[in-house]
């Protein structure tokens, strides 16, 4: 952050959780106003961010929409849904905010969300709007629903080698466990040297055994 206009040129990525969507990455761009010697670099980085964007939030602070219209066209070309938000609600007087709302509706056919990054006004509603759009974009994916059925017993052979983070499971292991539980399966997680013992004490054979290539069952 800098109080000097035009000096912030980096894209900032922040992981977070949004209700109804789940894990997300918020991308804070350098903006698109070309008012400094670094202006061209800022615009190129913002254009780069579009290629990674699923939902765009376009912040409005004044009533000159020349640049905003260009970016809305870019969103449309890339099939990116966008939300218009009037920032600095803590600074602008009510009459100016009403003026901006009317102009945004006239120019973009959209009701803007009034927010304040400083005191948090409207932020919760902004998240709700993002979530309402994101819910319709999420594709239901599953790792192994085509292999299992409800109440199937699944054995996960999970060697904990020196590359695994101490005290934690790696992401693919967590994803697999969650996917199987979502499909109403019964899951047993073991180390590779426990396969024979576990199978010998089970009352029924596992429907599926998932293991890495180096382990033979």
mmCIF file of N, CA, C and O in Angstrom, residues 28-132:
data_model
loop_
_atom_site.group_PDB
_atom_site.id
_atom_site.type_symbol
_atom_site.label_atom_id
_atom_site.label_comp_id
_atom_site.label_asym_id
_atom_site.label_seq_id
_atom_site.Cartn_x
_atom_site.Cartn_y
_atom_site.Cartn_z
ATOM 1 N N UNK A 28 -6.054 -8.731 -6.030
ATOM 2 C CA UNK A 28 -6.087 -7.274 -5.953
ATOM 3 C C UNK A 28 -5.154 -6.736 -7.030
ATOM 4 O O UNK A 28 -3.940 -6.941 -6.974
ATOM 5 N N UNK A 29 -5.721 -6.074 -8.026
ATOM 6 C CA UNK A 29 -4.914 -5.599 -9.153
ATOM 7 C C UNK A 29 -4.384 -4.187 -8.891
ATOM 8 O O UNK A 29 -4.891 -3.477 -8.014
ATOM 9 N N UNK A 30 -3.410 -3.755 -9.682
ATOM 10 C CA UNK A 30 -2.877 -2.388 -9.534
ATOM 11 C C UNK A 30 -3.806 -1.323 -10.099
ATOM 12 O O UNK A 30 -3.515 -0.140 -10.011
ATOM 13 N N UNK A 31 -4.909 -1.741 -10.719
ATOM 14 C CA UNK A 31 -5.823 -0.755 -11.295
ATOM 15 C C UNK A 31 -5.532 -0.535 -12.778
ATOM 16 O O UNK A 31 -4.700 -1.199 -13.372
ATOM 17 N N UNK A 32 -6.208 0.467 -13.367
ATOM 18 C CA UNK A 32 -6.045 0.688 -14.800
ATOM 19 C C UNK A 32 -5.931 2.160 -15.171
ATOM 20 O O UNK A 32 -6.025 2.515 -16.341
ATOM 21 N N UNK A 33 -5.759 3.032 -14.198
ATOM 22 C CA UNK A 33 -5.602 4.447 -14.521
ATOM 23 C C UNK A 33 -4.152 4.723 -14.878
ATOM 24 O O UNK A 33 -3.231 4.355 -14.157
ATOM 25 N N UNK A 34 -3.941 5.374 -16.003
ATOM 26 C CA UNK A 34 -2.593 5.630 -16.483
ATOM 27 C C UNK A 34 -2.167 7.043 -16.104
ATOM 28 O O UNK A 34 -2.116 7.950 -16.928
ATOM 29 N N UNK A 35 -1.835 7.249 -14.831
ATOM 30 C CA UNK A 35 -1.523 8.597 -14.355
ATOM 31 C C UNK A 35 -0.071 8.734 -13.916
ATOM 32 O O UNK A 35 0.330 9.758 -13.402
ATOM 33 N N UNK A 36 0.735 7.706 -14.136
ATOM 34 C CA UNK A 36 2.123 7.773 -13.691
ATOM 35 C C UNK A 36 3.025 7.123 -14.714
ATOM 36 O O UNK A 36 2.577 6.529 -15.700
ATOM 37 N N UNK A 37 4.316 7.190 -14.462
ATOM 38 C CA UNK A 37 5.289 6.586 -15.365
ATOM 39 C C UNK A 37 5.164 5.064 -15.370
ATOM 40 O O UNK A 37 5.567 4.377 -16.301
ATOM 41 N N UNK A 38 4.559 4.534 -14.317
ATOM 42 C CA UNK A 38 4.364 3.086 -14.222
ATOM 43 C C UNK A 38 2.981 2.656 -14.700
ATOM 44 O O UNK A 38 2.618 1.490 -14.589
ATOM 45 N N UNK A 39 2.246 3.616 -15.245
ATOM 46 C CA UNK A 39 0.873 3.332 -15.641
ATOM 47 C C UNK A 39 0.735 2.184 -16.609
ATOM 48 O O UNK A 39 -0.151 1.336 -16.473
ATOM 49 N N UNK A 40 1.594 2.128 -17.634
ATOM 50 C CA UNK A 40 1.502 1.058 -18.635
ATOM 51 C C UNK A 40 1.721 -0.307 -18.006
ATOM 52 O O UNK A 40 1.034 -1.279 -18.342
ATOM 53 N N UNK A 41 2.670 -0.390 -17.078
ATOM 54 C CA UNK A 41 2.940 -1.657 -16.399
ATOM 55 C C UNK A 41 1.732 -2.078 -15.562
ATOM 56 O O UNK A 41 1.366 -3.256 -15.532
ATOM 57 N N UNK A 42 1.113 -1.150 -14.892
ATOM 58 C CA UNK A 42 -0.046 -1.454 -14.056
ATOM 59 C C UNK A 42 -1.180 -2.022 -14.904
ATOM 60 O O UNK A 42 -1.833 -2.995 -14.530
ATOM 61 N N UNK A 43 -1.420 -1.401 -16.061
ATOM 62 C CA UNK A 43 -2.511 -1.842 -16.925
ATOM 63 C C UNK A 43 -2.242 -3.251 -17.456
ATOM 64 O O UNK A 43 -3.137 -4.098 -17.501
ATOM 65 N N UNK A 44 -0.996 -3.530 -17.848
ATOM 66 C CA UNK A 44 -0.657 -4.853 -18.367
ATOM 67 C C UNK A 44 -0.858 -5.929 -17.297
ATOM 68 O O UNK A 44 -1.322 -7.031 -17.582
ATOM 69 N N UNK A 45 -0.500 -5.607 -16.054
ATOM 70 C CA UNK A 45 -0.693 -6.573 -14.974
ATOM 71 C C UNK A 45 -2.173 -6.808 -14.695
ATOM 72 O O UNK A 45 -2.594 -7.926 -14.395
ATOM 73 N N UNK A 46 -2.966 -5.747 -14.789
ATOM 74 C CA UNK A 46 -4.402 -5.902 -14.584
ATOM 75 C C UNK A 46 -5.015 -6.748 -15.698
ATOM 76 O O UNK A 46 -5.876 -7.594 -15.455
ATOM 77 N N UNK A 47 -4.559 -6.537 -16.929
ATOM 78 C CA UNK A 47 -5.030 -7.352 -18.054
ATOM 79 C C UNK A 47 -4.652 -8.819 -17.845
ATOM 80 O O UNK A 47 -5.419 -9.731 -18.167
ATOM 81 N N UNK A 48 -3.459 -9.044 -17.299
ATOM 82 C CA UNK A 48 -3.005 -10.410 -17.017
ATOM 83 C C UNK A 48 -3.920 -11.082 -15.989
ATOM 84 O O UNK A 48 -4.233 -12.273 -16.083
ATOM 85 N N UNK A 49 -4.365 -10.305 -15.010
ATOM 86 C CA UNK A 49 -5.228 -10.854 -13.954
ATOM 87 C C UNK A 49 -6.570 -11.307 -14.505
ATOM 88 O O UNK A 49 -7.181 -12.235 -13.977
ATOM 89 N N UNK A 50 -7.036 -10.668 -15.565
ATOM 90 C CA UNK A 50 -8.333 -11.036 -16.146
ATOM 91 C C UNK A 50 -8.340 -12.492 -16.577
ATOM 92 O O UNK A 50 -9.352 -13.191 -16.462
ATOM 93 N N UNK A 51 -7.192 -12.976 -17.072
ATOM 94 C CA UNK A 51 -7.118 -14.352 -17.572
ATOM 95 C C UNK A 51 -7.292 -15.371 -16.449
ATOM 96 O O UNK A 51 -7.514 -16.555 -16.706
ATOM 97 N N UNK A 52 -7.175 -14.923 -15.199
ATOM 98 C CA UNK A 52 -7.333 -15.814 -14.058
ATOM 99 C C UNK A 52 -8.632 -15.556 -13.294
ATOM 100 O O UNK A 52 -8.857 -16.142 -12.245
ATOM 101 N N UNK A 53 -9.466 -14.674 -13.827
ATOM 102 C CA UNK A 53 -10.625 -14.192 -13.076
ATOM 103 C C UNK A 53 -11.908 -14.938 -13.438
ATOM 104 O O UNK A 53 -12.208 -15.127 -14.610
ATOM 105 N N UNK A 54 -12.653 -15.339 -12.420
ATOM 106 C CA UNK A 54 -13.970 -15.949 -12.614
ATOM 107 C C UNK A 54 -15.077 -14.919 -12.403
ATOM 108 O O UNK A 54 -16.085 -14.930 -13.096
ATOM 109 N N UNK A 55 -14.887 -14.043 -11.415
ATOM 110 C CA UNK A 55 -15.851 -12.981 -11.119
ATOM 111 C C UNK A 55 -15.060 -11.701 -10.874
ATOM 112 O O UNK A 55 -14.106 -11.706 -10.093
ATOM 113 N N UNK A 56 -15.444 -10.623 -11.520
ATOM 114 C CA UNK A 56 -14.730 -9.353 -11.360
ATOM 115 C C UNK A 56 -15.539 -8.381 -10.507
ATOM 116 O O UNK A 56 -16.772 -8.349 -10.594
ATOM 117 N N UNK A 57 -14.846 -7.627 -9.690
ATOM 118 C CA UNK A 57 -15.469 -6.543 -8.924
ATOM 119 C C UNK A 57 -14.829 -5.242 -9.399
ATOM 120 O O UNK A 57 -13.624 -5.041 -9.245
ATOM 121 N N UNK A 58 -15.623 -4.374 -9.993
ATOM 122 C CA UNK A 58 -15.118 -3.123 -10.542
ATOM 123 C C UNK A 58 -15.464 -1.992 -9.586
ATOM 124 O O UNK A 58 -16.630 -1.662 -9.382
ATOM 125 N N UNK A 59 -14.436 -1.416 -8.973
ATOM 126 C CA UNK A 59 -14.637 -0.352 -7.992
ATOM 127 C C UNK A 59 -14.766 1.001 -8.688
ATOM 128 O O UNK A 59 -13.942 1.352 -9.539
ATOM 129 N N UNK A 60 -15.780 1.752 -8.303
ATOM 130 C CA UNK A 60 -16.048 3.064 -8.898
ATOM 131 C C UNK A 60 -15.857 4.143 -7.839
ATOM 132 O O UNK A 60 -16.370 4.024 -6.725
ATOM 133 N N UNK A 61 -15.118 5.188 -8.203
ATOM 134 C CA UNK A 61 -14.916 6.300 -7.273
ATOM 135 C C UNK A 61 -15.275 7.650 -7.888
ATOM 136 O O UNK A 61 -15.327 8.650 -7.181
ATOM 137 N N UNK A 62 -15.475 7.689 -9.221
ATOM 138 C CA UNK A 62 -15.870 8.947 -9.858
ATOM 139 C C UNK A 62 -16.851 8.663 -10.983
ATOM 140 O O UNK A 62 -17.137 7.493 -11.289
ATOM 141 N N UNK A 63 -17.366 9.713 -11.612
ATOM 142 C CA UNK A 63 -18.421 9.536 -12.606
ATOM 143 C C UNK A 63 -17.920 9.600 -14.041
ATOM 144 O O UNK A 63 -18.704 9.757 -14.983
ATOM 145 N N UNK A 64 -16.610 9.487 -14.241
ATOM 146 C CA UNK A 64 -16.058 9.409 -15.588
ATOM 147 C C UNK A 64 -15.820 7.934 -15.913
ATOM 148 O O UNK A 64 -14.874 7.330 -15.427
ATOM 149 N N UNK A 65 -16.682 7.361 -16.735
ATOM 150 C CA UNK A 65 -16.660 5.917 -16.954
ATOM 151 C C UNK A 65 -15.954 5.505 -18.245
ATOM 152 O O UNK A 65 -16.166 4.395 -18.744
ATOM 153 N N UNK A 66 -15.109 6.367 -18.792
ATOM 154 C CA UNK A 66 -14.448 6.048 -20.060
ATOM 155 C C UNK A 66 -13.631 4.759 -19.951
ATOM 156 O O UNK A 66 -13.772 3.840 -20.765
ATOM 157 N N UNK A 67 -12.775 4.674 -18.945
ATOM 158 C CA UNK A 67 -11.942 3.488 -18.774
ATOM 159 C C UNK A 67 -12.764 2.295 -18.302
ATOM 160 O O UNK A 67 -12.550 1.159 -18.727
ATOM 161 N N UNK A 68 -13.711 2.556 -17.419
ATOM 162 C CA UNK A 68 -14.552 1.474 -16.905
ATOM 163 C C UNK A 68 -15.299 0.753 -18.038
ATOM 164 O O UNK A 68 -15.419 -0.477 -18.025
ATOM 165 N N UNK A 69 -15.775 1.510 -19.012
ATOM 166 C CA UNK A 69 -16.492 0.907 -20.131
ATOM 167 C C UNK A 69 -15.574 -0.022 -20.933
ATOM 168 O O UNK A 69 -16.009 -1.078 -21.414
ATOM 169 N N UNK A 70 -14.309 0.365 -21.066
ATOM 170 C CA UNK A 70 -13.359 -0.485 -21.777
ATOM 171 C C UNK A 70 -13.171 -1.816 -21.059
ATOM 172 O O UNK A 70 -13.114 -2.881 -21.678
ATOM 173 N N UNK A 71 -13.109 -1.756 -19.726
ATOM 174 C CA UNK A 71 -12.884 -2.979 -18.967
ATOM 175 C C UNK A 71 -14.136 -3.842 -18.894
ATOM 176 O O UNK A 71 -14.048 -5.073 -18.896
ATOM 177 N N UNK A 72 -15.289 -3.201 -18.877
ATOM 178 C CA UNK A 72 -16.530 -3.973 -18.924
ATOM 179 C C UNK A 72 -16.606 -4.741 -20.245
ATOM 180 O O UNK A 72 -17.051 -5.894 -20.293
ATOM 181 N N UNK A 73 -16.152 -4.106 -21.323
ATOM 182 C CA UNK A 73 -16.111 -4.796 -22.620
ATOM 183 C C UNK A 73 -15.162 -5.987 -22.568
ATOM 184 O O UNK A 73 -15.443 -7.042 -23.147
ATOM 185 N N UNK A 74 -14.028 -5.833 -21.870
ATOM 186 C CA UNK A 74 -13.078 -6.943 -21.729
ATOM 187 C C UNK A 74 -13.717 -8.093 -20.945
ATOM 188 O O UNK A 74 -13.528 -9.267 -21.276
ATOM 189 N N UNK A 75 -14.460 -7.739 -19.903
ATOM 190 C CA UNK A 75 -15.149 -8.777 -19.126
ATOM 191 C C UNK A 75 -16.134 -9.532 -20.032
ATOM 192 O O UNK A 75 -16.200 -10.759 -19.999
ATOM 193 N N UNK A 76 -16.872 -8.781 -20.831
ATOM 194 C CA UNK A 76 -17.866 -9.404 -21.704
ATOM 195 C C UNK A 76 -17.193 -10.306 -22.733
ATOM 196 O O UNK A 76 -17.665 -11.416 -23.019
ATOM 197 N N UNK A 77 -16.084 -9.840 -23.296
ATOM 198 C CA UNK A 77 -15.355 -10.632 -24.289
ATOM 199 C C UNK A 77 -14.850 -11.943 -23.712
ATOM 200 O O UNK A 77 -14.733 -12.942 -24.428
ATOM 201 N N UNK A 78 -14.548 -11.927 -22.417
ATOM 202 C CA UNK A 78 -14.019 -13.121 -21.765
ATOM 203 C C UNK A 78 -15.075 -13.865 -20.945
ATOM 204 O O UNK A 78 -14.731 -14.766 -20.172
ATOM 205 N N UNK A 79 -16.349 -13.467 -21.131
ATOM 206 C CA UNK A 79 -17.478 -14.104 -20.425
ATOM 207 C C UNK A 79 -17.278 -14.107 -18.909
ATOM 208 O O UNK A 79 -17.519 -15.109 -18.235
ATOM 209 N N UNK A 80 -16.823 -12.985 -18.377
ATOM 210 C CA UNK A 80 -16.593 -12.841 -16.937
ATOM 211 C C UNK A 80 -17.720 -12.002 -16.325
ATOM 212 O O UNK A 80 -17.869 -10.825 -16.664
ATOM 213 N N UNK A 81 -18.531 -12.573 -15.451
ATOM 214 C CA UNK A 81 -19.550 -11.766 -14.768
ATOM 215 C C UNK A 81 -18.873 -10.736 -13.864
ATOM 216 O O UNK A 81 -17.806 -11.004 -13.312
ATOM 217 N N UNK A 82 -19.485 -9.578 -13.729
ATOM 218 C CA UNK A 82 -18.854 -8.530 -12.928
ATOM 219 C C UNK A 82 -19.866 -7.844 -12.028
ATOM 220 O O UNK A 82 -21.065 -7.850 -12.287
ATOM 221 N N UNK A 83 -19.335 -7.268 -10.958
ATOM 222 C CA UNK A 83 -20.136 -6.526 -9.981
ATOM 223 C C UNK A 83 -19.588 -5.111 -9.913
ATOM 224 O O UNK A 83 -18.373 -4.911 -9.806
ATOM 225 N N UNK A 84 -20.463 -4.124 -9.983
ATOM 226 C CA UNK A 84 -20.051 -2.726 -9.828
ATOM 227 C C UNK A 84 -20.184 -2.350 -8.352
ATOM 228 O O UNK A 84 -21.226 -2.598 -7.733
ATOM 229 N N UNK A 85 -19.135 -1.768 -7.805
ATOM 230 C CA UNK A 85 -19.164 -1.350 -6.401
ATOM 231 C C UNK A 85 -18.651 0.079 -6.274
ATOM 232 O O UNK A 85 -17.616 0.433 -6.839
ATOM 233 N N UNK A 86 -19.395 0.890 -5.545
ATOM 234 C CA UNK A 86 -18.953 2.258 -5.255
ATOM 235 C C UNK A 86 -18.163 2.225 -3.954
ATOM 236 O O UNK A 86 -18.709 1.912 -2.892
ATOM 237 N N UNK A 87 -16.881 2.537 -4.038
ATOM 238 C CA UNK A 87 -16.034 2.513 -2.844
ATOM 239 C C UNK A 87 -16.013 3.896 -2.171
ATOM 240 O O UNK A 87 -16.545 4.861 -2.704
ATOM 241 N N UNK A 88 -15.425 3.936 -0.991
ATOM 242 C CA UNK A 88 -15.245 5.176 -0.224
ATOM 243 C C UNK A 88 -16.571 5.755 0.261
ATOM 244 O O UNK A 88 -16.782 6.976 0.272
ATOM 245 N N UNK A 89 -17.474 4.874 0.675
ATOM 246 C CA UNK A 89 -18.756 5.339 1.211
ATOM 247 C C UNK A 89 -18.553 6.188 2.458
ATOM 248 O O UNK A 89 -19.412 7.006 2.807
ATOM 249 N N UNK A 90 -17.421 5.996 3.133
ATOM 250 C CA UNK A 90 -17.133 6.771 4.341
ATOM 251 C C UNK A 90 -16.646 8.183 4.017
ATOM 252 O O UNK A 90 -16.591 9.050 4.899
ATOM 253 N N UNK A 91 -16.313 8.426 2.747
ATOM 254 C CA UNK A 91 -15.765 9.730 2.341
ATOM 255 C C UNK A 91 -16.801 10.553 1.582
ATOM 256 O O UNK A 91 -16.975 11.745 1.832
ATOM 257 N N UNK A 92 -17.506 9.913 0.635
ATOM 258 C CA UNK A 92 -18.474 10.634 -0.207
ATOM 259 C C UNK A 92 -19.745 10.978 0.570
ATOM 260 O O UNK A 92 -20.190 10.202 1.418
ATOM 261 N N UNK A 93 -20.315 12.133 0.256
ATOM 262 C CA UNK A 93 -21.598 12.464 0.875
ATOM 263 C C UNK A 93 -22.717 11.723 0.158
ATOM 264 O O UNK A 93 -22.558 11.208 -0.952
ATOM 265 N N UNK A 94 -23.860 11.647 0.799
ATOM 266 C CA UNK A 94 -24.968 10.825 0.306
ATOM 267 C C UNK A 94 -25.415 11.241 -1.093
ATOM 268 O O UNK A 94 -25.711 10.390 -1.942
ATOM 269 N N UNK A 95 -25.482 12.551 -1.347
ATOM 270 C CA UNK A 95 -25.967 13.027 -2.646
ATOM 271 C C UNK A 95 -25.056 12.579 -3.781
ATOM 272 O O UNK A 95 -25.526 12.242 -4.878
ATOM 273 N N UNK A 96 -23.747 12.544 -3.535
ATOM 274 C CA UNK A 96 -22.805 12.109 -4.576
ATOM 275 C C UNK A 96 -22.940 10.608 -4.832
ATOM 276 O O UNK A 96 -22.874 10.154 -5.979
ATOM 277 N N UNK A 97 -23.154 9.842 -3.759
ATOM 278 C CA UNK A 97 -23.345 8.399 -3.926
ATOM 279 C C UNK A 97 -24.601 8.121 -4.739
ATOM 280 O O UNK A 97 -24.597 7.276 -5.641
ATOM 281 N N UNK A 98 -25.685 8.860 -4.456
ATOM 282 C CA UNK A 98 -26.926 8.706 -5.218
ATOM 283 C C UNK A 98 -26.687 9.052 -6.681
ATOM 284 O O UNK A 98 -27.188 8.376 -7.596
ATOM 285 N N UNK A 99 -25.892 10.103 -6.912
ATOM 286 C CA UNK A 99 -25.546 10.506 -8.277
ATOM 287 C C UNK A 99 -24.798 9.384 -9.004
ATOM 288 O O UNK A 99 -25.112 9.058 -10.157
ATOM 289 N N UNK A 100 -23.798 8.775 -8.328
ATOM 290 C CA UNK A 100 -23.035 7.678 -8.930
ATOM 291 C C UNK A 100 -23.926 6.470 -9.201
ATOM 292 O O UNK A 100 -23.816 5.822 -10.253
ATOM 293 N N UNK A 101 -24.794 6.147 -8.255
ATOM 294 C CA UNK A 101 -25.697 5.007 -8.436
ATOM 295 C C UNK A 101 -26.554 5.185 -9.695
ATOM 296 O O UNK A 101 -26.722 4.239 -10.492
ATOM 297 N N UNK A 102 -27.089 6.385 -9.870
ATOM 298 C CA UNK A 102 -27.946 6.653 -11.022
ATOM 299 C C UNK A 102 -27.166 6.539 -12.320
ATOM 300 O O UNK A 102 -27.633 5.925 -13.295
ATOM 301 N N UNK A 103 -25.955 7.086 -12.359
ATOM 302 C CA UNK A 103 -25.152 7.049 -13.581
ATOM 303 C C UNK A 103 -24.720 5.628 -13.915
ATOM 304 O O UNK A 103 -24.654 5.238 -15.088
ATOM 305 N N UNK A 104 -24.404 4.842 -12.898
ATOM 306 C CA UNK A 104 -24.000 3.446 -13.134
ATOM 307 C C UNK A 104 -25.168 2.652 -13.702
ATOM 308 O O UNK A 104 -25.010 1.855 -14.633
ATOM 309 N N UNK A 105 -26.359 2.883 -13.154
ATOM 310 C CA UNK A 105 -27.550 2.194 -13.658
ATOM 311 C C UNK A 105 -27.813 2.570 -15.115
ATOM 312 O O UNK A 105 -28.184 1.730 -15.935
ATOM 313 N N UNK A 106 -27.606 3.866 -15.443
ATOM 314 C CA UNK A 106 -27.851 4.332 -16.805
ATOM 315 C C UNK A 106 -26.815 3.779 -17.784
ATOM 316 O O UNK A 106 -27.137 3.437 -18.923
ATOM 317 N N UNK A 107 -25.555 3.690 -17.359
ATOM 318 C CA UNK A 107 -24.472 3.301 -18.261
ATOM 319 C C UNK A 107 -24.227 1.793 -18.326
ATOM 320 O O UNK A 107 -23.774 1.285 -19.355
ATOM 321 N N UNK A 108 -24.517 1.091 -17.228
ATOM 322 C CA UNK A 108 -24.171 -0.327 -17.181
ATOM 323 C C UNK A 108 -25.361 -1.242 -16.868
ATOM 324 O O UNK A 108 -25.185 -2.450 -16.778
ATOM 325 N N UNK A 109 -26.529 -0.633 -16.694
ATOM 326 C CA UNK A 109 -27.741 -1.392 -16.385
ATOM 327 C C UNK A 109 -27.512 -2.328 -15.196
ATOM 328 O O UNK A 109 -27.863 -3.512 -15.226
ATOM 329 N N UNK A 110 -26.911 -1.807 -14.144
ATOM 330 C CA UNK A 110 -26.602 -2.603 -12.959
ATOM 331 C C UNK A 110 -26.751 -1.750 -11.699
ATOM 332 O O UNK A 110 -26.370 -0.575 -11.700
ATOM 333 N N UNK A 111 -27.317 -2.334 -10.661
ATOM 334 C CA UNK A 111 -27.417 -1.637 -9.380
ATOM 335 C C UNK A 111 -26.118 -1.843 -8.613
ATOM 336 O O UNK A 111 -25.798 -2.971 -8.226
ATOM 337 N N UNK A 112 -25.342 -0.790 -8.384
ATOM 338 C CA UNK A 112 -24.051 -0.948 -7.715
ATOM 339 C C UNK A 112 -24.202 -1.223 -6.220
ATOM 340 O O UNK A 112 -25.229 -0.899 -5.618
ATOM 341 N N UNK A 113 -23.173 -1.805 -5.654
ATOM 342 C CA UNK A 113 -23.124 -2.023 -4.208
ATOM 343 C C UNK A 113 -22.248 -0.937 -3.605
ATOM 344 O O UNK A 113 -21.139 -0.685 -4.078
ATOM 345 N N UNK A 114 -22.750 -0.276 -2.586
ATOM 346 C CA UNK A 114 -21.998 0.802 -1.934
ATOM 347 C C UNK A 114 -21.189 0.205 -0.788
ATOM 348 O O UNK A 114 -21.751 -0.436 0.113
ATOM 349 N N UNK A 115 -19.867 0.403 -0.829
ATOM 350 C CA UNK A 115 -18.998 -0.197 0.177
ATOM 351 C C UNK A 115 -17.987 0.823 0.703
ATOM 352 O O UNK A 115 -17.756 1.866 0.095
ATOM 353 N N UNK A 116 -17.405 0.479 1.827
ATOM 354 C CA UNK A 116 -16.285 1.241 2.377
ATOM 355 C C UNK A 116 -15.216 0.255 2.809
ATOM 356 O O UNK A 116 -15.447 -0.554 3.710
ATOM 357 N N UNK A 117 -14.073 0.292 2.136
ATOM 358 C CA UNK A 117 -12.975 -0.593 2.504
ATOM 359 C C UNK A 117 -12.428 -0.233 3.884
ATOM 360 O O UNK A 117 -11.850 -1.073 4.564
ATOM 361 N N UNK A 118 -12.656 1.009 4.296
ATOM 362 C CA UNK A 118 -12.119 1.480 5.576
ATOM 363 C C UNK A 118 -12.929 0.975 6.758
ATOM 364 O O UNK A 118 -12.375 0.412 7.710
ATOM 365 N N UNK A 119 -14.265 1.150 6.727
ATOM 366 C CA UNK A 119 -15.070 0.763 7.891
ATOM 367 C C UNK A 119 -15.909 -0.499 7.674
ATOM 368 O O UNK A 119 -16.645 -0.916 8.555
ATOM 369 N N UNK A 120 -15.788 -1.111 6.473
ATOM 370 C CA UNK A 120 -16.460 -2.383 6.234
ATOM 371 C C UNK A 120 -17.897 -2.293 5.774
ATOM 372 O O UNK A 120 -18.554 -3.323 5.587
ATOM 373 N N UNK A 121 -18.406 -1.095 5.566
ATOM 374 C CA UNK A 121 -19.797 -0.946 5.123
ATOM 375 C C UNK A 121 -20.013 -1.660 3.788
ATOM 376 O O UNK A 121 -19.240 -1.476 2.835
ATOM 377 N N UNK A 122 -21.042 -2.469 3.706
ATOM 378 C CA UNK A 122 -21.411 -3.124 2.456
ATOM 379 C C UNK A 122 -20.576 -4.328 2.067
ATOM 380 O O UNK A 122 -20.881 -5.003 1.082
ATOM 381 N N UNK A 123 -19.527 -4.630 2.828
ATOM 382 C CA UNK A 123 -18.634 -5.734 2.456
ATOM 383 C C UNK A 123 -19.344 -7.082 2.542
ATOM 384 O O UNK A 123 -19.191 -7.935 1.670
ATOM 385 N N UNK A 124 -20.134 -7.286 3.592
ATOM 386 C CA UNK A 124 -20.859 -8.548 3.726
ATOM 387 C C UNK A 124 -21.815 -8.754 2.558
ATOM 388 O O UNK A 124 -21.932 -9.863 2.017
ATOM 389 N N UNK A 125 -22.489 -7.697 2.162
ATOM 390 C CA UNK A 125 -23.414 -7.806 1.034
ATOM 391 C C UNK A 125 -22.659 -8.083 -0.259
ATOM 392 O O UNK A 125 -23.132 -8.829 -1.123
ATOM 393 N N UNK A 126 -21.462 -7.495 -0.391
ATOM 394 C CA UNK A 126 -20.633 -7.750 -1.566
ATOM 395 C C UNK A 126 -20.256 -9.229 -1.644
ATOM 396 O O UNK A 126 -20.324 -9.849 -2.710
ATOM 397 N N UNK A 127 -19.880 -9.803 -0.494
ATOM 398 C CA UNK A 127 -19.569 -11.242 -0.458
ATOM 399 C C UNK A 127 -20.792 -12.076 -0.844
ATOM 400 O O UNK A 127 -20.668 -13.089 -1.548
ATOM 401 N N UNK A 128 -21.958 -11.663 -0.361
ATOM 402 C CA UNK A 128 -23.189 -12.391 -0.707
ATOM 403 C C UNK A 128 -23.445 -12.347 -2.210
ATOM 404 O O UNK A 128 -23.860 -13.345 -2.817
ATOM 405 N N UNK A 129 -23.194 -11.207 -2.815
ATOM 406 C CA UNK A 129 -23.393 -11.063 -4.262
ATOM 407 C C UNK A 129 -22.406 -11.947 -5.023
ATOM 408 O O UNK A 129 -22.777 -12.613 -6.001
ATOM 409 N N UNK A 130 -21.166 -11.953 -4.577
ATOM 410 C CA UNK A 130 -20.155 -12.812 -5.207
ATOM 411 C C UNK A 130 -20.570 -14.273 -5.089
ATOM 412 O O UNK A 130 -20.482 -15.043 -6.048
ATOM 413 N N UNK A 131 -21.039 -14.651 -3.901
ATOM 414 C CA UNK A 131 -21.443 -16.038 -3.665
ATOM 415 C C UNK A 131 -22.633 -16.427 -4.540
ATOM 416 O O UNK A 131 -22.686 -17.542 -5.067
ATOM 417 N N UNK A 132 -23.588 -15.515 -4.723
ATOM 418 C CA UNK A 132 -24.768 -15.827 -5.530
ATOM 419 C C UNK A 132 -24.393 -16.083 -6.983
ATOM 420 O O UNK A 132 -25.002 -16.920 -7.659
#
